XYZ file of C-alpha atoms in Angstrom:
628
model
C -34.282 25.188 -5.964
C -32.177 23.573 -8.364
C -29.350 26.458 -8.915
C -29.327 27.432 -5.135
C -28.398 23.927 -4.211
C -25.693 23.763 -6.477
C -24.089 27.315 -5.069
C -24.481 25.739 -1.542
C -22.882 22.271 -2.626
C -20.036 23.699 -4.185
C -19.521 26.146 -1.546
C -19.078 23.559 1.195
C -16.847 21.610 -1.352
C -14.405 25.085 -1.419
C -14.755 25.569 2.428
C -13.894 22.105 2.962
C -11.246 21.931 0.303
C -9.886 25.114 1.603
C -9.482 23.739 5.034
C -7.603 20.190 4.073
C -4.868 20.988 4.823
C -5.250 21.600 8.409
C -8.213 19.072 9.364
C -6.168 16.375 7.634
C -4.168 16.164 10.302
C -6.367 16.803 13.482
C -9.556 15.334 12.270
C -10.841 11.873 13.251
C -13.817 9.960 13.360
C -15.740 9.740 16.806
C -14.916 6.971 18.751
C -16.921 6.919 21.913
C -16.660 2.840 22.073
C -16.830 0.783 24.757
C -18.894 -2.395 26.169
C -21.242 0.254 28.035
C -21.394 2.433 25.117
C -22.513 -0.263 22.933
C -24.773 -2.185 25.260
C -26.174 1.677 26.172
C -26.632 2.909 22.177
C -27.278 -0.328 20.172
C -30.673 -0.588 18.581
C -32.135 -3.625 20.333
C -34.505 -4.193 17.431
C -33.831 -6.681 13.812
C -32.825 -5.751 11.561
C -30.347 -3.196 11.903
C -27.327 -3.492 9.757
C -28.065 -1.161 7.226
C -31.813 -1.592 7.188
C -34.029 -0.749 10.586
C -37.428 -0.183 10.405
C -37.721 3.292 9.621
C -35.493 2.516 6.813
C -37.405 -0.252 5.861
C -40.473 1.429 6.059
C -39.255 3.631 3.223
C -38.058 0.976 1.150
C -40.975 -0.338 1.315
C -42.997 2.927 -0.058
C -40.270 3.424 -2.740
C -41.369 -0.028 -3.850
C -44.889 1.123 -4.317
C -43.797 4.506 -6.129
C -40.275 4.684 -7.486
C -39.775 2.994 -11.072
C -36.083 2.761 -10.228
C -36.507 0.998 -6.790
C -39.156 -1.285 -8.457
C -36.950 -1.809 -11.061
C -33.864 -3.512 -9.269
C -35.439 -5.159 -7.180
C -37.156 -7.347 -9.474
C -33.669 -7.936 -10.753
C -33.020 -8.922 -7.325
C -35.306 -11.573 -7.408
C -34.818 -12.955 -10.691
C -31.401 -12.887 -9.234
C -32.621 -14.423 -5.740
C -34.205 -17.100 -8.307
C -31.019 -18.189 -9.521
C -29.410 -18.642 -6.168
C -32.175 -21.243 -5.279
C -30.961 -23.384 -8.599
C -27.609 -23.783 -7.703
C -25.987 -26.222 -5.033
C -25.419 -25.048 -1.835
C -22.121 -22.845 -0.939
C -19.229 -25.268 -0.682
C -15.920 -25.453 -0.831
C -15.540 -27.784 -3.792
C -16.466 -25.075 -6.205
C -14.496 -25.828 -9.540
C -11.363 -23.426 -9.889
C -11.644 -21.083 -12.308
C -9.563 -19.134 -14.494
C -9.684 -15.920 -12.433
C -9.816 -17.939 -8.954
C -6.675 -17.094 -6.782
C -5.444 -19.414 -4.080
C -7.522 -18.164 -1.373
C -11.578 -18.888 -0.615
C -12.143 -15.234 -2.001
C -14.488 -16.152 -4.580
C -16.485 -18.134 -2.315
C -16.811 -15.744 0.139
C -17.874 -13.227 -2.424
C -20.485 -15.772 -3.782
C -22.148 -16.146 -0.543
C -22.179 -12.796 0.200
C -23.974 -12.489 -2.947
C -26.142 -15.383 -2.538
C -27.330 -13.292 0.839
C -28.223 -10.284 -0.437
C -30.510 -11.401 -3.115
C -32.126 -14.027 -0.895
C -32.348 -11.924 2.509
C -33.704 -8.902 0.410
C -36.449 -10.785 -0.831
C -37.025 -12.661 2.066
C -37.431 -9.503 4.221
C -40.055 -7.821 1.471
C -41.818 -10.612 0.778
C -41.477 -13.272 3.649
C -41.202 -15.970 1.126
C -40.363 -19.278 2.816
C -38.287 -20.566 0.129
C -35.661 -17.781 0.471
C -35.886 -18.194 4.315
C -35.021 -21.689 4.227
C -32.468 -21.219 1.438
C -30.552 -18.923 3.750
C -30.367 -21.145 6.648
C -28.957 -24.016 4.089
C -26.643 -21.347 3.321
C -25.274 -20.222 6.375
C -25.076 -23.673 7.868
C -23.073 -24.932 5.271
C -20.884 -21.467 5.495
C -20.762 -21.937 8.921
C -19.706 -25.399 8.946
C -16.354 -24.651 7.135
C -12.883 -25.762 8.741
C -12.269 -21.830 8.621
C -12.930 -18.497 6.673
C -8.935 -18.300 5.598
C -7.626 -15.633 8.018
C -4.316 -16.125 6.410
C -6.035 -14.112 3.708
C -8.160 -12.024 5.421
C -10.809 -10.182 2.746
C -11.971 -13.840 2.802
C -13.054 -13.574 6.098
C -14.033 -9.889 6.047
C -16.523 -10.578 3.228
C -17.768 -13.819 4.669
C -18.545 -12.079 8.286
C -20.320 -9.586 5.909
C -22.759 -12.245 4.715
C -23.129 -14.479 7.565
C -24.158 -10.943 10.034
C -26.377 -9.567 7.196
C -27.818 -13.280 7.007
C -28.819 -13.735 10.667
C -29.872 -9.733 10.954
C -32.165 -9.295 7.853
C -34.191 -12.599 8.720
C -34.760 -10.725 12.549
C -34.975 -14.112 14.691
C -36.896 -16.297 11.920
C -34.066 -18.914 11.348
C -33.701 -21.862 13.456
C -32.474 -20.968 16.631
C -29.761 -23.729 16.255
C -28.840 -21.971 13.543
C -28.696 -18.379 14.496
C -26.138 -19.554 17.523
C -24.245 -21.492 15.102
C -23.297 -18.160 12.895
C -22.771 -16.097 15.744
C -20.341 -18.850 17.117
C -18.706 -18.454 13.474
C -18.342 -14.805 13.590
C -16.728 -15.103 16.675
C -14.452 -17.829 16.542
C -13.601 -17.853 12.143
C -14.092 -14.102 12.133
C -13.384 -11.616 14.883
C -11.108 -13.788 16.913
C -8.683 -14.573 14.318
C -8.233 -11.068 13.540
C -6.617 -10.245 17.072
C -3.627 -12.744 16.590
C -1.869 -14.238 19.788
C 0.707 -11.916 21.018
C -1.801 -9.313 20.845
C -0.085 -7.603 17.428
C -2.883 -5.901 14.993
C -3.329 -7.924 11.552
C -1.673 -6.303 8.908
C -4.676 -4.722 7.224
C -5.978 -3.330 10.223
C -4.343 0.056 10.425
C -3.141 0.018 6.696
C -4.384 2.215 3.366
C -5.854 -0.174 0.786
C -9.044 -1.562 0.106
C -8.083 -4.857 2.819
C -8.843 -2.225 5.957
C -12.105 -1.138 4.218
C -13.330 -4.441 3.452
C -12.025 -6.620 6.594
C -13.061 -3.349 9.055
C -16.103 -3.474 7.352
C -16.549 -7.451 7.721
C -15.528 -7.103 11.635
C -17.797 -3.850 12.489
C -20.811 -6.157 10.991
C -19.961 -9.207 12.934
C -19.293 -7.573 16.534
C -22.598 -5.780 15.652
C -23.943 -8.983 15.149
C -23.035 -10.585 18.482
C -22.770 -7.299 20.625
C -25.313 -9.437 22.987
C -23.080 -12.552 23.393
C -19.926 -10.791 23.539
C -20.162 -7.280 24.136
C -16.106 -6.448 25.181
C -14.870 -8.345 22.437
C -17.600 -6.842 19.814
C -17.369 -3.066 21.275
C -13.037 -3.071 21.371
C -13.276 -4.587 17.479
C -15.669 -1.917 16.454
C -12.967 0.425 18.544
C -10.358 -0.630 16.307
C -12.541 -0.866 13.214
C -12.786 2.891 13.524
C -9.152 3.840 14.494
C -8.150 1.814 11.498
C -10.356 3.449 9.279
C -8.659 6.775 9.492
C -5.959 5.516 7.962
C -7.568 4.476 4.884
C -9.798 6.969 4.802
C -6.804 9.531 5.216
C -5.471 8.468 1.865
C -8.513 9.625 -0.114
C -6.720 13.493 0.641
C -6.309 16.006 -0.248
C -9.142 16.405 -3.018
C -10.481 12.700 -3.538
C -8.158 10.333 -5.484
C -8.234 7.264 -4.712
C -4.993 5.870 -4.987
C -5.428 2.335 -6.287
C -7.529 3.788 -9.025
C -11.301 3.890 -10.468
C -12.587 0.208 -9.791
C -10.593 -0.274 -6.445
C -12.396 2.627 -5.791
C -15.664 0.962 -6.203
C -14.315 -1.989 -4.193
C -12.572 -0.231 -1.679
C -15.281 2.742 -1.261
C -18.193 0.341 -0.898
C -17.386 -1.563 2.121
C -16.750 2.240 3.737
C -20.135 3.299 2.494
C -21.618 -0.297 4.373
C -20.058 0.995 7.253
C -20.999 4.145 7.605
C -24.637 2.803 6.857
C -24.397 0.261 9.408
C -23.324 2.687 12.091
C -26.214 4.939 11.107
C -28.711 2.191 10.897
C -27.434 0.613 14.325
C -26.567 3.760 16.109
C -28.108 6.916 14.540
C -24.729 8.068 13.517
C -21.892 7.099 11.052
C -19.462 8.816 13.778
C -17.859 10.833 10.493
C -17.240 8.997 8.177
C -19.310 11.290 5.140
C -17.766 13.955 6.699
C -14.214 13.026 6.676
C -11.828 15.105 4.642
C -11.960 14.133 0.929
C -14.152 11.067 0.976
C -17.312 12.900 -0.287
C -15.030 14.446 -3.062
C -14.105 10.741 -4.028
C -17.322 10.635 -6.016
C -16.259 13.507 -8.568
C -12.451 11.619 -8.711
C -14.530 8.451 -9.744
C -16.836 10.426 -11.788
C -14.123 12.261 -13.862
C -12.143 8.678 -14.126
C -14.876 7.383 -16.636
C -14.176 8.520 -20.216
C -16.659 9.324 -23.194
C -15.539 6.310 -24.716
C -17.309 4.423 -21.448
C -13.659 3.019 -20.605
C -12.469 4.164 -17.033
C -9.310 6.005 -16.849
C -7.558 2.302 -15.986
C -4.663 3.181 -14.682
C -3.090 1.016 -11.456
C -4.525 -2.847 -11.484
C -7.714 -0.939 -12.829
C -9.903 -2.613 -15.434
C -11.349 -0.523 -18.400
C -14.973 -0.571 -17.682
C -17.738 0.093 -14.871
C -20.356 -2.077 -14.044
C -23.383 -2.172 -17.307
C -26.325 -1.628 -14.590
C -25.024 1.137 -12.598
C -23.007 2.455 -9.939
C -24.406 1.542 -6.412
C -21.435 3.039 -4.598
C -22.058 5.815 -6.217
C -25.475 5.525 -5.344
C -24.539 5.813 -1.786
C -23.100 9.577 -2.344
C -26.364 10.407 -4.342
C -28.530 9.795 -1.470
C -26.225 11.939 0.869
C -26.065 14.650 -1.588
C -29.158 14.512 -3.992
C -26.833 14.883 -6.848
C -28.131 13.560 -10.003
C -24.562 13.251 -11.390
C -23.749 10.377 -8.760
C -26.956 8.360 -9.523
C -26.955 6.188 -12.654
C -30.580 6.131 -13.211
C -30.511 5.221 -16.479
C -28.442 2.166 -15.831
C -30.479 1.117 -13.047
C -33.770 0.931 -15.319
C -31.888 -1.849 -17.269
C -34.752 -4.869 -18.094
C -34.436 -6.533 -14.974
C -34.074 -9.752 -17.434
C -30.858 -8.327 -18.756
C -29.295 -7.412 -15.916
C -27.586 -10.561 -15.372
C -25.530 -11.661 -12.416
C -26.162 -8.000 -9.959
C -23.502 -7.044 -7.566
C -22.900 -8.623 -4.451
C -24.010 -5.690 -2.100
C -27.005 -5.029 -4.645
C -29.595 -5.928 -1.812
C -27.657 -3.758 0.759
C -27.019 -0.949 -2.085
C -31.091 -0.998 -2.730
C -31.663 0.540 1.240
C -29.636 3.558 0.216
C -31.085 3.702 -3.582
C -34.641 3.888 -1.665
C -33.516 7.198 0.059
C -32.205 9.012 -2.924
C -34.299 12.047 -3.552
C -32.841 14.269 -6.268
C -32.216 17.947 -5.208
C -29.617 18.999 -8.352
C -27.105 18.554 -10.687
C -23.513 19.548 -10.461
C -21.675 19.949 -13.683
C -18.727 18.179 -13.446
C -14.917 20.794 -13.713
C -13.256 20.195 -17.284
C -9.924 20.417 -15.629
C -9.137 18.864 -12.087
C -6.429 17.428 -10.568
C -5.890 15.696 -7.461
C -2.892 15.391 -5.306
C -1.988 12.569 -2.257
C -0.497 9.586 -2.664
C -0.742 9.052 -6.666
C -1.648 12.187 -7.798
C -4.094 12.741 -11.365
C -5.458 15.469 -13.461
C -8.257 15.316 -16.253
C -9.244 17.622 -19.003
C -12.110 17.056 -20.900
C -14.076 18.829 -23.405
C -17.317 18.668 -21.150
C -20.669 16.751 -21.429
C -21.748 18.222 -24.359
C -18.022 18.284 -26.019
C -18.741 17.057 -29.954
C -15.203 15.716 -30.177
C -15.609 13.716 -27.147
C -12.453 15.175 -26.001
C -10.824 13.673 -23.195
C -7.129 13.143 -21.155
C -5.685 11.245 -17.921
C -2.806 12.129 -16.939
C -1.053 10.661 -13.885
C 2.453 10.863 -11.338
C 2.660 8.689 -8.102
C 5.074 5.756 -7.575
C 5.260 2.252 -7.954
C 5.731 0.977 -4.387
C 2.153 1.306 -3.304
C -1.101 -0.841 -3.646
C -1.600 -2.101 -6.915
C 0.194 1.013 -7.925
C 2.334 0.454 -11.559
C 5.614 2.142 -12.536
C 3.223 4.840 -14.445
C 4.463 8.077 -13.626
C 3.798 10.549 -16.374
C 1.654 7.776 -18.357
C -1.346 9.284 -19.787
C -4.929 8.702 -21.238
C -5.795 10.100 -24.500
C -9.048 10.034 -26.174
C -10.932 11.837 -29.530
C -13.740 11.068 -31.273
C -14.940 8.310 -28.972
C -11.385 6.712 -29.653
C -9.002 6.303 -26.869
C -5.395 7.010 -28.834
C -3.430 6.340 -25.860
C -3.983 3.541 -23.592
C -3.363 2.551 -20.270
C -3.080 -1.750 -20.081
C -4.369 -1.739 -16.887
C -5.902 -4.578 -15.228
C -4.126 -8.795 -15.317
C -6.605 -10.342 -16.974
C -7.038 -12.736 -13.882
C -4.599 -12.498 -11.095
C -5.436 -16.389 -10.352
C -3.090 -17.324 -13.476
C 0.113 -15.484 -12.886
C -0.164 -16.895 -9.058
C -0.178 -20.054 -10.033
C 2.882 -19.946 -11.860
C 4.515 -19.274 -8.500
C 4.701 -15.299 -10.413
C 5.381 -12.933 -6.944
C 2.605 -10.869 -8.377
C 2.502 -8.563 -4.955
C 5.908 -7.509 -3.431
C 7.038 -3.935 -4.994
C 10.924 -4.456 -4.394
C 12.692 -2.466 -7.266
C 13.973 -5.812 -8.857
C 10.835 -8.019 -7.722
C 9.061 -9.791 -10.125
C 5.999 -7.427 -10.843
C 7.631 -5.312 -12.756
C 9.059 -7.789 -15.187
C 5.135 -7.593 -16.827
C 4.303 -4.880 -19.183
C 0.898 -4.004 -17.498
C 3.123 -3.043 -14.856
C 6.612 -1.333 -15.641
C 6.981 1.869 -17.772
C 8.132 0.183 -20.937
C 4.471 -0.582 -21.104
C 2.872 3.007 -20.391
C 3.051 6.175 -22.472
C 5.608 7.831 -20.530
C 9.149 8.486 -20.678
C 12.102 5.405 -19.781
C 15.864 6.171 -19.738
C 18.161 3.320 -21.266
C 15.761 0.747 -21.124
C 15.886 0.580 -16.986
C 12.856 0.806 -14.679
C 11.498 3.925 -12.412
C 12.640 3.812 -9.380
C 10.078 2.006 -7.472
C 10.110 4.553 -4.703
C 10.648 8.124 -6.447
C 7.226 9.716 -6.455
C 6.011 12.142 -9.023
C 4.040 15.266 -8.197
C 2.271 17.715 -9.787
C 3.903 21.065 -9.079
C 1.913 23.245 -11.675
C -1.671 23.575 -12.653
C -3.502 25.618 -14.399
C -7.144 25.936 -15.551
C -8.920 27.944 -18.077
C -9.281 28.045 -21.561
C -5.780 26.241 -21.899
C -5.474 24.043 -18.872
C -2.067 22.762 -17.905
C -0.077 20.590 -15.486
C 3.454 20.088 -14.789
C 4.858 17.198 -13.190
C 7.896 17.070 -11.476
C 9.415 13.273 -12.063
C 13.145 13.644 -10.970
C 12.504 11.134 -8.307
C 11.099 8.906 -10.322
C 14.883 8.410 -12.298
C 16.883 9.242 -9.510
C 20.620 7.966 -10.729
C 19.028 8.090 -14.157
C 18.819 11.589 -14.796
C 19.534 15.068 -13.288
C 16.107 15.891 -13.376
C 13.137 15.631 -15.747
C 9.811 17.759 -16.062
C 6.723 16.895 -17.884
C 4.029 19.184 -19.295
C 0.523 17.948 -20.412
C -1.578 21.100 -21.915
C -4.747 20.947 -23.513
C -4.007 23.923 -26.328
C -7.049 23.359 -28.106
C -10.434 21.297 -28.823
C -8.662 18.716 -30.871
C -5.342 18.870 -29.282
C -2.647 17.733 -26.477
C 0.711 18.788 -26.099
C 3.236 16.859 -24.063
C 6.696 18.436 -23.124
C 9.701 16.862 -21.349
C 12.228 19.022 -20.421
C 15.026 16.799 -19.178
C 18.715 17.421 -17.560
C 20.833 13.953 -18.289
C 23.642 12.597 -16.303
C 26.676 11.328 -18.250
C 25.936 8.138 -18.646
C 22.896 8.521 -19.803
C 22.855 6.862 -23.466
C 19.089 7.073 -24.517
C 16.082 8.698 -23.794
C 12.877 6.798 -24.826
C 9.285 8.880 -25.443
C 6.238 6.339 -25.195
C 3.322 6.066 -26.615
C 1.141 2.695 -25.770
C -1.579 2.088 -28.427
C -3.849 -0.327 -30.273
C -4.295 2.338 -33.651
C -2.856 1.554 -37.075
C -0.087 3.366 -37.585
C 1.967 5.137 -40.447
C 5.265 6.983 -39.802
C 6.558 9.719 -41.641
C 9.513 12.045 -40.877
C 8.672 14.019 -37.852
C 5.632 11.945 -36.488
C 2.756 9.459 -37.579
C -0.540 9.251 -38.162
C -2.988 7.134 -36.006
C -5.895 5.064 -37.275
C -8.934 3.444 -35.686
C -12.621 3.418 -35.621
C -12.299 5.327 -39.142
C -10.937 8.421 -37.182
C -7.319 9.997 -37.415
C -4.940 11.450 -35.075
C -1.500 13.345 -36.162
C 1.565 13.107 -33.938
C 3.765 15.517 -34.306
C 7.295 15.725 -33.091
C 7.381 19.704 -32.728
C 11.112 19.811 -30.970
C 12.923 16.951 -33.554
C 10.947 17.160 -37.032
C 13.766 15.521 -38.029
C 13.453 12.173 -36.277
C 11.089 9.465 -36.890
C 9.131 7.838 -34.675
C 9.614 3.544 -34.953
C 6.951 0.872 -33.678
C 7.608 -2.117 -31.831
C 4.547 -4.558 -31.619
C 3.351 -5.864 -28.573
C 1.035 -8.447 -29.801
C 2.066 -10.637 -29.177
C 3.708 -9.418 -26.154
C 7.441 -10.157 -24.244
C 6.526 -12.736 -21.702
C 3.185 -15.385 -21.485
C 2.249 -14.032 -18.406
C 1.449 -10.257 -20.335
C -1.210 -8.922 -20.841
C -2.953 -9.516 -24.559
C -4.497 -6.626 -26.186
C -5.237 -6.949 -30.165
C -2.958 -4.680 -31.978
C -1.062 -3.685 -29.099
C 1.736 -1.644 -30.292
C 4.576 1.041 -28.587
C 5.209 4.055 -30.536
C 8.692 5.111 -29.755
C 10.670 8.384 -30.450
C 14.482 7.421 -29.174
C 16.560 10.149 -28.369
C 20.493 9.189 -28.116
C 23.450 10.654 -26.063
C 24.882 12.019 -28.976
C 21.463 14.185 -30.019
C 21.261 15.794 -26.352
C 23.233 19.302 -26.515
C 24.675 20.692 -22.984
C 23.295 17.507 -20.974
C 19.713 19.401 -21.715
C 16.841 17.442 -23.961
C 13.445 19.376 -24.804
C 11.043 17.056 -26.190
C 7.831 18.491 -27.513
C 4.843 16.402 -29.572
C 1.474 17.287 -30.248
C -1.178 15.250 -30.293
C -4.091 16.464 -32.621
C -7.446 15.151 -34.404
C -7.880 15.198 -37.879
C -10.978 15.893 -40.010
């Protein structure tokens, strides 16, 4: 029954949640590996990456019967149509705007040229697809090297060349088949044990690189287990140890720290994983289980606003994919929740759907085992600690005001994390107020510039963008200087209800800036957020600046503005100083070439000088409130 699975759901979620603590540190994923092990409990029969035959064999009947099934995959061959029009993979593909210097985008390409081609293939045993793919992965397999010096090039390439030569079971050439599994070894798994016998960088790190190359190697010693069984079972030994670590970050309650669409990235090539191992070995040795990871899929839930903008915060772009979440898809199909499967979005006109994700074929296995056993309302207020800690409050599904706020701490020195502490989200009405720049518009054209886009040293060159540094978030900055890079903020307080709170502690964040400094988000009422700083300056200290990033029209009056856009109106009010007024300094367009362009982009500032703060002690309140 619908209710009683939602009472058991949740009640694992607060057993689970209640235990975190401890299991964080004493759990870990089963690692029984070894050349016997492998050669004892791999399934000896094609495919089995993700699809075996029982799995197929569903698929299959979900093809005859399910209109959500039927309906992607005939986007998968419209999309497996394509493919066969355009020249084979190369590595003379014209540079783009977005392309970085690395063979990422051709990697990704081919790994989406194999899923629509080897998905169709395997349903329909259409000679045209089989004959594209062994074009494909000769040509792949043919080039001077995957780019280890960049490694998710090779992760996602070993991806497509394992899922290539394991979805067409034996029916390429045979020339062929040993070619690839030459490639995996020698331009994939091999170059990720350097000489010296020191682990690649990613392999035991936190970010989305030891999801996605872990990912890449677990499918490629899979893939030759039979030619090389000790170097394929002491990869897939390492794949898992490293795992932990990223997996480990997703604690204590589900945020992902790189935020909502690195989550999608990141979180997929898990999810392939843990299908892979299931597929291949009956078991996924953990992974759903592990501490946090199934709670990921409210985090990523929550992050997507009723504007249909993500909470961007991080190198996160505003918006989800237009056909559907297949990630989340993956966490449907484990759970039966309805709230993780975008069926709606997946019954798109396959003709519309345009260019499908890369791991659309692989995503449709899990899609075909989704059988809906509930619903679970999503909390109105939740907040996640760990690494960059977040909290939400909304007004609900069926909120008329469409009420919704982000609200973040954390610390610049961590992947793609921003100087962002205390920035928030702010939306009314279907309008988001306050905005979080998130995402370069392509990192390919600040690298070029010779722009370090990547090392987090306080004075590097990130933080010179205003994507990146806090005088380009809605937060608080002291004299004009950066956060320190390495002072995290933390939610200390939190409280739900009727009028939800959370307090941030963000002293670290301006250590030898100020004394201390506290912010308070509350939610005290339908149309209404209140933000307070209470702050304890040093004596140096000569300004205090209160942020406000935004893309409204704006009017300023004595004691606050008011905020157009979309013909809807928000009041700011400056509750502690009614007698200052706020100024606006326009951002479009913005400081250096290399920012990010938004239309309108503007900073609302409130500036509070030395000579205003009484006793070292400043108490900033403002409201923010919707107006009829």
């Amino acid at each position: 029954m619908k209710h009683r699975f939602l009472v058991l759901w949740l009640l694992s979620c607060l057993i689970f949640t209640s235990s975190l603590n401890a299991q964080e540190s004493t759990y870990k994923l089963e690692n029984p590996f070894s050349a016997a092990y492998l050669q004892r409990n791999l399934s000896k029969q094609l495919p089995r990456l993700v699809l075996n035959h029982k799995l197929e064999k569903n698929l299959r009947q979900k093809l005859k019967t399910d209109s959500v099934v039927q309906n992607l995959y005939q986007a998968i061959k419209l999309n497996a149509e394509s493919v066969l029009e355009l020249p084979i993979i190369n590595l003379d593909i014209p540079m783009e705007e977005r392309s970085q210097n690395n063979q990422l985008d051709i990697s990704r390409d081919m790994l989406y040229r194999v899923n629509m081609l080897a998905m169709v293939y395997r349903m329909e045993k259409d000679q045209r697809m089989l004959d594209r793919i062994n074009e494909e992965v000769i040509a792949a397999c043919n080039f001077p090297s995957w780019n280890p010096k960049h490694f998710l090039d090779v992760g996602e390439m070993a991806l497509a060349i394992a899922i290539a030569i394991d979805w067409t079971a034996g029916d390429l050439p045979q020339s062929t088949i040993e070619l690839a599994k030459k490639s995996l070894i020698e331009k994939g798994i091999k170059p990720s044990w350097p000489e010296g016998g020191d682990h690649s960088h990613w392999a035991y790190g936190t970010s989305n690189w030891n999801q996605v190359c872990n990912g890449g190697m677990v499918a490629a010693s899979i893939a030759i287990a039979e030619v090389e069984p000790e170097l394929a079972a002491k990869t897939i030994h390492r794949a898992i140890e490293g795992m932990q670590h990223a997996l480990d970050s997703y604690g204590p309650d589900g945020v992902y720290p790189e935020g909502a669409t690195y989550w999608r990235y990141g979180t997929s090539f898990t999810v392939v994983s843990a299908a892979m191992f299931e597929s291949a070995f009956g078991t996924d040795f953990g992974i759903y289980a592990y501490p946090a990871f199934k709670e990921s899929a409210i985090f990523k839930k929550l992050c997507m606003a009723p504007s249909g903008m993500f909470y961007n915060f991080g190198d996160c772009g505003e918006s989800g994919s237009a056909n559907g979440d297949m990630t989340l898809a993956w966490f449907a199909s484990k759970t039966g929740n309805k709230s993780f499967f975008d069926a709606h979005l997946f019954m798109n006109e396959p003709e519309t759907m345009g260019e499908l994700s890369r791991l659309a074929g692989i995503s449709l296995v899990w899609i075909a085992q989704y059988e809906e056993k509930g619903e679970l309302a999503l909390p109105t207020e939740w907040k996640g600690d760990g690494p960059n800690p977040v909290v939400f409050f909304s007004g609900g599904e069926d909120d008329p005001n469409q009420y919704y706020f982000g609200g973040k701490g954390g610390k610049g020195d961590m992947s793609h994390g921003n100087l962002d502490a205390g920035s928030f989200v702010f939306e009314l009405y279907g309008e988001r107020w306050s905005i979080d720049l998130g995402k370069f518009h392509h990192y390919g054209v600040v690298e070029r510039t010779g722009f370090d886009l990547w090392s987090r040293c306080q004075d590097c060159d990130r933080w010179k963008l205003i994507n990146t540094n806090n005088l380009g978030h809605s937060t608080i900055s002291v004299d004009n200087k950066l956060h320190a890079v390495d002072g995290k903020s933390s939610i200390i307080d939190f409280k739900a209800g009727e009028r939800p709170e959370a307090t941030l502690d963000m002293s670290p964040t301006f250590e030898g800036q100020l004394k201390s400094a506290y912010r308070k988000f509350v939610k005290d009422g339908p149309l209404s957020l209140l933000i307070e700083d209470n702050i304890e300056v040093l004596e140096e200290t000569e300004w205090v600046t209160w942020q406000l990033m935004t893309q409204a029209d704006i009017e300023l009056f004595a004691g606050g503005a008011i905020l157009r856009q979309g013909g809807k109106k928000l009041k700011l009010e400056i509750l502690s100083h009614p007698e200052f007024t706020p100024s606006v300094v326009s951002l479009n367009p913005p400081p250096l070439s290399l920012d990010l362009k938004k239309e309108g982009l503007k900073k609302l500032e409130i500036k509070f000088p030395a000579w205003a703060i009484k006793d070292d002690e400043l108490n900033i309140s403002v409201r923010l409130s919707g107006m009829d």
